[in-house]
Amino acid sequence: MGMLLAVRFLAGVAGVAVITCGGGSISDMMPPEKRGRAMAIWSVGPILGPMIGPVVGGFLCESKGWRWVFWVLTILSGVITLISFFLLRETYAPVLLTRKVARLRKETGNTALCSKLDTGLSEKDAFLYNIVRPAKMFIFSPIVTMMCVYIAVAYGLLYILFTYGFNSSMAGLSFLGSGVGTVAGLAYAGTLSDRSIRSVIKAGRQPRPEDRLPPIITLPAALAIPAGLFIYGWGAEKRVHWIVPEIGTAVTGFGMIGIVMCVQTYLIDAFTSHSASVIAASAVLRSLFGALFPLFGLNLYNKLGLGWGNSLLAFIALALAIVPWAFWVY
C-alpha cells in the first residue's frame, strides 16, 4: 500500500502539469470571444477521463487482473508523451520573446537587445517564483480563494457518489451517467459562455471577467448540483430502479462541469498573464477535494444514510451557489 500511494503521488505531481498548461495555452492562443468553446473542447479530456476510466478499468481488472490497468495507462501515457515532444509548441509570450531576443543577439551581435516582458530574474529565481506563485495567489487573493474552493467542492461531490450495489465491471458503467451529464454541461456552458462575450462586444462594451458568469449558465448549474444529490441520495436510499440514481449523477455532473467551466474561464480572463498559475492553484485544490471527499463519505453515509447524507451535501452545495452570482452582481 505504501508503494502504491508513493507512485500515485508521483503520478499526480506529473499529471497536474497537463491540466495547468492546457488552460494557460488556451489563454495564450484564443481571443476572449472564442475562449469558452476552446475551454469546453479541452475539458473533454480531463473531465471525461475519470468517467470513462472506471468503465474500462472495471472490465479490464475483472478479465486480466488489476496490474493490467496500470500497464495500459503506462503504455498510453508513454505514447502520448513521445508524440507531445514533436507536436506541442510553446505559447507563452514571455518565453517566445526571450527566445527571439537570444536569436537576434546571436545574429546581430547586439547584446543590448532585451525583451519588453523580461522580468530580470535568473532561471533559478524564475523557477522558484513560479512554484510559489499559485500558493500566494490562492492565499492572498480572495477571488482566487473563493472560486477555487467552489470548484473543488463541486468537483469533490461527484466523487463521493459511489454506492451502486454492482460488481466491479458493472460499477464502472455507473460512471456513464455522470459522463453524459458532463458532456451536456460542456456543450451548454461552452456555447453560452462565448455567446455572452460576443453580445457584450456587440453592445460596444469591453468584456469583463465577470461576463463569464452569466446567470443563464451559473444559475442552472448551481441548482443542478444539489438537485442531482437529492435524486441520487434518496433514489439509492429507497433502493428504487438503478436509473434513478444514475439520473442523479448525470444532473450533478451537468452542474459540476457548468460551474467548473464558468469559474475557470473567469479566472483565465481575470488573470490572463498568470492564468497557468491560477489554474494550477485550482487544479491542486480540486484534486485534493476529489481525493479526500470519498474518505469521509463512508462515515457520513454510515451515520446519516444515503438519503440524509446526500441531502446534507446538497444543502452545502446550495449555500455555495451564491458565490458566482455575487461576482456577477457585484
CSV table of C-alpha atoms in Angstrom, one decimal, residues 16-302:
chain,number,residue,atom,x,y,z
A,16,VAL,CA,-1.2,18.2,-12.9
A,17,ALA,CA,1.2,19.8,-15.4
A,18,VAL,CA,-1.2,18.8,-18.3
A,19,ILE,CA,-4.1,20.5,-16.6
A,20,THR,CA,-2.2,23.6,-15.8
A,21,CYS,CA,-0.5,24.0,-19.1
A,22,GLY,CA,-3.7,23.3,-21.1
A,23,GLY,CA,-5.7,26.2,-19.5
A,24,GLY,CA,-2.7,28.5,-19.8
A,25,SER,CA,-2.2,27.7,-23.5
A,26,ILE,CA,-5.8,28.4,-24.3
A,27,SER,CA,-5.4,31.8,-22.6
A,28,ASP,CA,-2.3,32.5,-24.7
A,29,MET,CA,-3.8,31.5,-28.1
A,30,MET,CA,-7.6,32.2,-28.0
A,31,PRO,CA,-9.3,35.6,-28.0
A,32,PRO,CA,-11.9,36.1,-25.3
A,33,GLU,CA,-14.9,35.6,-27.6
A,34,LYS,CA,-13.7,32.1,-28.5
A,35,ARG,CA,-12.2,31.1,-25.2
A,36,GLY,CA,-15.3,29.4,-23.8
A,37,ARG,CA,-15.7,26.9,-26.5
A,38,ALA,CA,-12.0,26.2,-26.6
A,39,MET,CA,-12.1,25.5,-22.9
A,40,ALA,CA,-15.1,23.2,-23.3
A,41,ILE,CA,-13.3,21.2,-26.0
A,42,TRP,CA,-10.1,21.0,-24.0
A,43,SER,CA,-12.0,20.0,-20.8
A,44,VAL,CA,-13.4,16.9,-22.5
A,45,GLY,CA,-10.1,15.1,-21.7
A,46,PRO,CA,-9.6,15.8,-18.0
A,47,ILE,CA,-13.4,15.6,-17.2
A,48,LEU,CA,-14.4,12.6,-19.2
A,49,GLY,CA,-11.2,10.6,-18.4
A,50,PRO,CA,-12.3,9.9,-14.8
A,51,MET,CA,-15.7,8.9,-16.1
A,52,ILE,CA,-14.5,6.5,-18.9
A,53,GLY,CA,-11.6,5.2,-16.9
A,54,PRO,CA,-13.6,3.2,-14.3
A,55,VAL,CA,-15.7,1.7,-17.2
A,56,VAL,CA,-12.6,0.3,-19.0
A,57,GLY,CA,-10.8,-0.4,-15.7
A,58,GLY,CA,-13.6,-2.4,-14.3
A,59,PHE,CA,-13.8,-4.8,-17.2
A,60,LEU,CA,-10.0,-4.9,-17.6
A,61,CYS,CA,-9.5,-5.7,-13.9
A,62,GLU,CA,-12.1,-8.4,-14.0
A,63,SER,CA,-10.7,-10.1,-17.1
A,64,LYS,CA,-6.9,-9.5,-16.9
A,65,GLY,CA,-6.2,-8.5,-13.3
A,66,TRP,CA,-5.6,-5.2,-11.7
A,67,ARG,CA,-1.9,-5.0,-12.9
A,68,TRP,CA,-3.1,-4.6,-16.5
A,69,VAL,CA,-4.9,-1.4,-15.5
A,70,PHE,CA,-1.5,0.2,-14.8
A,71,TRP,CA,0.2,-1.4,-17.8
A,72,VAL,CA,-2.4,0.1,-20.2
A,73,LEU,CA,-2.1,3.5,-18.5
A,74,THR,CA,1.7,3.3,-18.8
A,75,ILE,CA,1.6,2.4,-22.5
A,76,LEU,CA,-0.9,5.1,-23.4
A,77,SER,CA,0.8,7.8,-21.4
A,78,GLY,CA,4.2,6.8,-22.8
A,79,VAL,CA,3.0,7.0,-26.4
A,80,ILE,CA,1.3,10.4,-25.9
A,81,THR,CA,4.3,11.8,-24.1
A,82,LEU,CA,6.5,10.9,-27.1
A,83,ILE,CA,4.1,12.4,-29.5
A,84,SER,CA,3.8,15.6,-27.5
A,85,PHE,CA,7.6,16.2,-27.8
A,86,PHE,CA,7.2,16.6,-31.6
A,87,LEU,CA,3.8,18.3,-31.9
A,88,LEU,CA,3.5,20.6,-28.9
A,89,ARG,CA,4.8,24.2,-29.3
A,90,GLU,CA,5.5,27.0,-26.8
A,91,THR,CA,2.7,29.5,-26.5
A,92,TYR,CA,3.7,31.7,-23.5
A,93,ALA,CA,4.6,35.2,-24.8
A,94,PRO,CA,7.5,36.0,-22.4
A,95,VAL,CA,9.2,32.7,-23.3
A,96,LEU,CA,8.7,33.3,-27.0
A,97,LEU,CA,10.2,36.8,-26.8
A,98,THR,CA,13.1,35.6,-24.7
A,99,ARG,CA,13.9,33.0,-27.3
A,100,LYS,CA,13.6,35.6,-30.1
A,101,VAL,CA,15.9,38.0,-28.2
A,102,ALA,CA,18.5,35.3,-27.8
A,103,ARG,CA,18.3,34.5,-31.6
A,104,LEU,CA,18.6,38.2,-32.6
A,105,ARG,CA,21.6,38.7,-30.2
A,106,LYS,CA,23.3,35.9,-31.9
A,107,GLU,CA,22.5,37.1,-35.4
A,108,THR,CA,23.3,40.8,-34.9
A,109,GLY,CA,25.8,40.7,-32.1
A,110,ASN,CA,23.8,43.4,-30.3
A,111,THR,CA,23.9,42.3,-26.6
A,112,ALA,CA,21.8,45.3,-25.6
A,113,LEU,CA,18.7,43.8,-27.1
A,114,CYS,CA,16.2,42.6,-24.5
A,115,SER,CA,12.5,41.6,-24.2
A,116,LYS,CA,10.0,44.1,-23.0
A,117,LEU,CA,8.5,41.3,-21.0
A,118,ASP,CA,11.8,40.4,-19.3
A,119,THR,CA,11.4,40.3,-15.5
A,120,GLY,CA,15.2,40.3,-14.9
A,121,LEU,CA,15.0,37.1,-12.9
A,122,SER,CA,17.5,34.4,-13.3
A,123,GLU,CA,16.3,30.9,-14.4
A,124,LYS,CA,16.6,29.7,-10.8
A,125,ASP,CA,14.7,32.7,-9.3
A,126,ALA,CA,12.0,32.5,-12.0
A,127,PHE,CA,11.6,28.8,-11.3
A,128,LEU,CA,11.2,29.4,-7.6
A,129,TYR,CA,8.8,32.3,-8.2
A,130,ASN,CA,6.6,30.3,-10.5
A,131,ILE,CA,6.5,27.4,-8.0
A,132,VAL,CA,5.4,29.7,-5.1
A,133,ARG,CA,3.0,32.0,-7.1
A,134,PRO,CA,0.0,29.6,-7.3
A,135,ALA,CA,0.1,29.2,-3.5
A,136,LYS,CA,0.4,33.0,-3.0
A,137,MET,CA,-2.5,33.7,-5.3
A,138,PHE,CA,-4.7,31.2,-3.5
A,139,ILE,CA,-3.8,32.5,0.0
A,140,PHE,CA,-3.7,36.3,-0.7
A,141,SER,CA,-6.4,36.7,-3.4
A,142,PRO,CA,-9.9,36.4,-2.1
A,143,ILE,CA,-11.2,36.0,-5.6
A,144,VAL,CA,-9.0,33.0,-6.3
A,145,THR,CA,-9.7,31.5,-2.9
A,146,MET,CA,-13.4,31.6,-3.2
A,147,MET,CA,-13.6,30.4,-6.8
A,148,CYS,CA,-11.1,27.6,-6.2
A,149,VAL,CA,-12.9,26.4,-3.1
A,150,TYR,CA,-16.2,26.4,-5.0
A,151,ILE,CA,-14.8,24.4,-7.9
A,152,ALA,CA,-13.1,22.0,-5.5
A,153,VAL,CA,-16.4,21.3,-3.6
A,154,ALA,CA,-18.4,20.9,-6.8
A,155,TYR,CA,-15.7,18.5,-8.2
A,156,GLY,CA,-15.4,16.6,-4.9
A,157,LEU,CA,-19.1,16.0,-4.6
A,158,LEU,CA,-19.1,14.0,-7.8
A,159,TYR,CA,-16.6,11.6,-6.4
A,160,ILE,CA,-18.5,10.8,-3.3
A,161,LEU,CA,-21.3,9.2,-5.2
A,162,PHE,CA,-20.0,5.6,-5.1
A,163,THR,CA,-22.8,3.3,-3.8
A,164,TYR,CA,-24.2,1.2,-6.6
A,165,GLY,CA,-24.5,-2.4,-5.5
A,166,PHE,CA,-22.9,-3.7,-8.7
A,167,ASN,CA,-19.9,-5.9,-9.3
A,168,SER,CA,-16.6,-4.4,-10.3
A,169,SER,CA,-17.3,-4.3,-14.0
A,170,MET,CA,-20.8,-3.0,-13.8
A,171,ALA,CA,-19.8,-0.5,-11.1
A,172,GLY,CA,-17.6,1.1,-13.8
A,173,LEU,CA,-20.6,1.5,-16.1
A,174,SER,CA,-22.4,3.6,-13.4
A,175,PHE,CA,-20.0,6.4,-14.2
A,176,LEU,CA,-21.5,6.8,-17.6
A,177,GLY,CA,-24.4,8.7,-16.1
A,178,SER,CA,-22.1,11.5,-14.8
A,179,GLY,CA,-20.3,11.3,-18.1
A,180,VAL,CA,-23.4,12.0,-20.1
A,181,GLY,CA,-24.2,14.9,-17.8
A,182,THR,CA,-20.8,16.4,-18.1
A,183,VAL,CA,-20.8,16.3,-21.9
A,184,ALA,CA,-24.2,18.0,-21.9
A,185,GLY,CA,-22.8,20.6,-19.5
A,186,LEU,CA,-19.7,21.2,-21.6
A,187,ALA,CA,-21.8,21.9,-24.7
A,188,TYR,CA,-24.2,24.1,-22.8
A,189,ALA,CA,-21.6,26.2,-20.8
A,190,GLY,CA,-19.1,26.4,-23.7
A,191,THR,CA,-21.6,27.7,-26.2
A,192,LEU,CA,-23.4,30.2,-23.9
A,193,SER,CA,-20.1,31.5,-22.4
A,194,ASP,CA,-18.8,32.7,-25.8
A,195,ARG,CA,-22.3,33.9,-26.8
A,196,SER,CA,-22.3,36.1,-23.6
A,197,ILE,CA,-19.0,37.7,-24.5
A,198,ARG,CA,-20.0,38.3,-28.1
A,199,SER,CA,-23.2,40.0,-27.0
A,200,VAL,CA,-21.1,42.3,-24.8
A,201,ILE,CA,-18.8,43.2,-27.7
A,202,LYS,CA,-21.7,43.8,-30.0
A,203,ALA,CA,-23.2,46.2,-27.4
A,204,GLY,CA,-20.0,48.2,-27.7
A,205,ARG,CA,-18.7,47.4,-24.2
A,206,GLN,CA,-15.3,45.9,-23.2
A,207,PRO,CA,-15.8,42.4,-21.9
A,208,ARG,CA,-15.1,41.9,-18.2
A,209,PRO,CA,-14.1,38.6,-16.5
A,210,GLU,CA,-17.5,38.8,-14.7
A,211,ASP,CA,-19.2,38.4,-18.0
A,212,ARG,CA,-18.1,34.7,-17.9
A,213,LEU,CA,-20.6,34.2,-15.0
A,214,PRO,CA,-24.0,35.0,-16.6
A,215,PRO,CA,-27.0,33.7,-14.6
A,216,ILE,CA,-28.2,31.7,-17.7
A,217,ILE,CA,-25.2,29.4,-17.1
A,218,THR,CA,-24.4,29.6,-13.4
A,219,LEU,CA,-27.9,29.5,-12.0
A,220,PRO,CA,-29.0,26.2,-13.7
A,221,ALA,CA,-25.5,24.7,-13.0
A,222,ALA,CA,-25.5,25.8,-9.3
A,223,LEU,CA,-29.0,24.4,-8.8
A,224,ALA,CA,-28.3,21.2,-10.7
A,225,ILE,CA,-25.7,20.1,-8.2
A,226,PRO,CA,-28.0,19.9,-5.1
A,227,ALA,CA,-30.9,18.6,-7.3
A,228,GLY,CA,-28.7,15.8,-8.5
A,229,LEU,CA,-27.5,15.0,-5.0
A,230,PHE,CA,-31.1,14.8,-3.8
A,231,ILE,CA,-32.1,12.5,-6.6
A,232,TYR,CA,-29.1,10.2,-6.2
A,233,GLY,CA,-29.3,10.1,-2.4
A,234,TRP,CA,-33.0,9.3,-2.0
A,235,GLY,CA,-33.0,7.0,-5.0
A,236,ALA,CA,-30.2,4.9,-3.5
A,237,GLU,CA,-31.7,5.1,0.0
A,238,LYS,CA,-35.1,3.8,-1.2
A,239,ARG,CA,-33.5,1.2,-3.4
A,240,VAL,CA,-35.5,2.2,-6.5
A,241,HIS,CA,-34.5,1.3,-10.0
A,242,TRP,CA,-30.9,2.0,-10.8
A,243,ILE,CA,-31.8,4.5,-13.4
A,244,VAL,CA,-32.9,7.0,-10.8
A,245,PRO,CA,-29.5,7.3,-9.0
A,246,GLU,CA,-27.9,7.4,-12.5
A,247,ILE,CA,-30.1,10.4,-13.4
A,248,GLY,CA,-28.9,12.0,-10.2
A,249,THR,CA,-25.3,11.6,-11.1
A,250,ALA,CA,-26.0,12.9,-14.6
A,251,VAL,CA,-27.7,16.0,-13.2
A,252,THR,CA,-24.8,16.5,-10.7
A,253,GLY,CA,-22.3,16.1,-13.5
A,254,PHE,CA,-24.1,18.7,-15.6
A,255,GLY,CA,-24.0,21.2,-12.7
A,256,MET,CA,-20.4,20.4,-11.8
A,257,ILE,CA,-19.0,21.0,-15.2
A,258,GLY,CA,-21.1,24.1,-15.8
A,259,ILE,CA,-19.6,25.7,-12.6
A,260,VAL,CA,-16.1,24.5,-13.4
A,261,MET,CA,-16.3,25.9,-17.0
A,262,CYS,CA,-17.6,29.3,-15.9
A,263,VAL,CA,-15.2,29.7,-13.0
A,264,GLN,CA,-12.1,28.6,-14.9
A,265,THR,CA,-12.8,30.9,-17.9
A,266,TYR,CA,-13.5,33.7,-15.4
A,267,LEU,CA,-10.1,33.1,-13.7
A,268,ILE,CA,-8.3,32.9,-17.0
A,269,ASP,CA,-9.9,36.2,-18.2
A,270,ALA,CA,-9.2,37.9,-14.8
A,271,PHE,CA,-5.5,36.7,-14.6
A,272,THR,CA,-4.6,36.4,-18.2
A,273,SER,CA,-0.8,36.7,-17.9
A,274,HIS,CA,-0.8,34.4,-14.9
A,275,SER,CA,-3.6,32.1,-16.0
A,276,ALA,CA,-1.4,29.0,-15.7
A,277,SER,CA,-0.7,29.8,-12.0
A,278,VAL,CA,-4.3,30.3,-11.1
A,279,ILE,CA,-5.3,27.1,-12.9
A,280,ALA,CA,-2.6,25.3,-11.0
A,281,ALA,CA,-4.0,26.5,-7.7
A,282,SER,CA,-7.5,25.4,-8.8
A,283,ALA,CA,-6.3,22.0,-10.1
A,284,VAL,CA,-4.4,21.2,-6.9
A,285,LEU,CA,-7.3,22.1,-4.6
A,286,ARG,CA,-9.8,20.3,-6.8
A,287,SER,CA,-7.7,17.1,-6.9
A,288,LEU,CA,-7.3,17.2,-3.1
A,289,PHE,CA,-11.0,17.5,-2.6
A,290,GLY,CA,-11.6,14.8,-5.1
A,291,ALA,CA,-9.3,12.5,-3.1
A,292,LEU,CA,-10.5,13.5,0.4
A,293,PHE,CA,-14.2,13.5,-0.1
A,294,PRO,CA,-14.5,9.7,-0.6
A,295,LEU,CA,-12.5,9.2,2.6
A,296,PHE,CA,-15.2,10.8,4.8
A,297,GLY,CA,-18.1,9.8,2.6
A,298,LEU,CA,-18.4,6.3,4.1
A,299,ASN,CA,-18.6,7.7,7.7
A,300,LEU,CA,-21.1,10.3,6.5
A,301,TYR,CA,-23.3,7.6,4.9
A,302,ASN,CA,-22.9,5.2,7.8
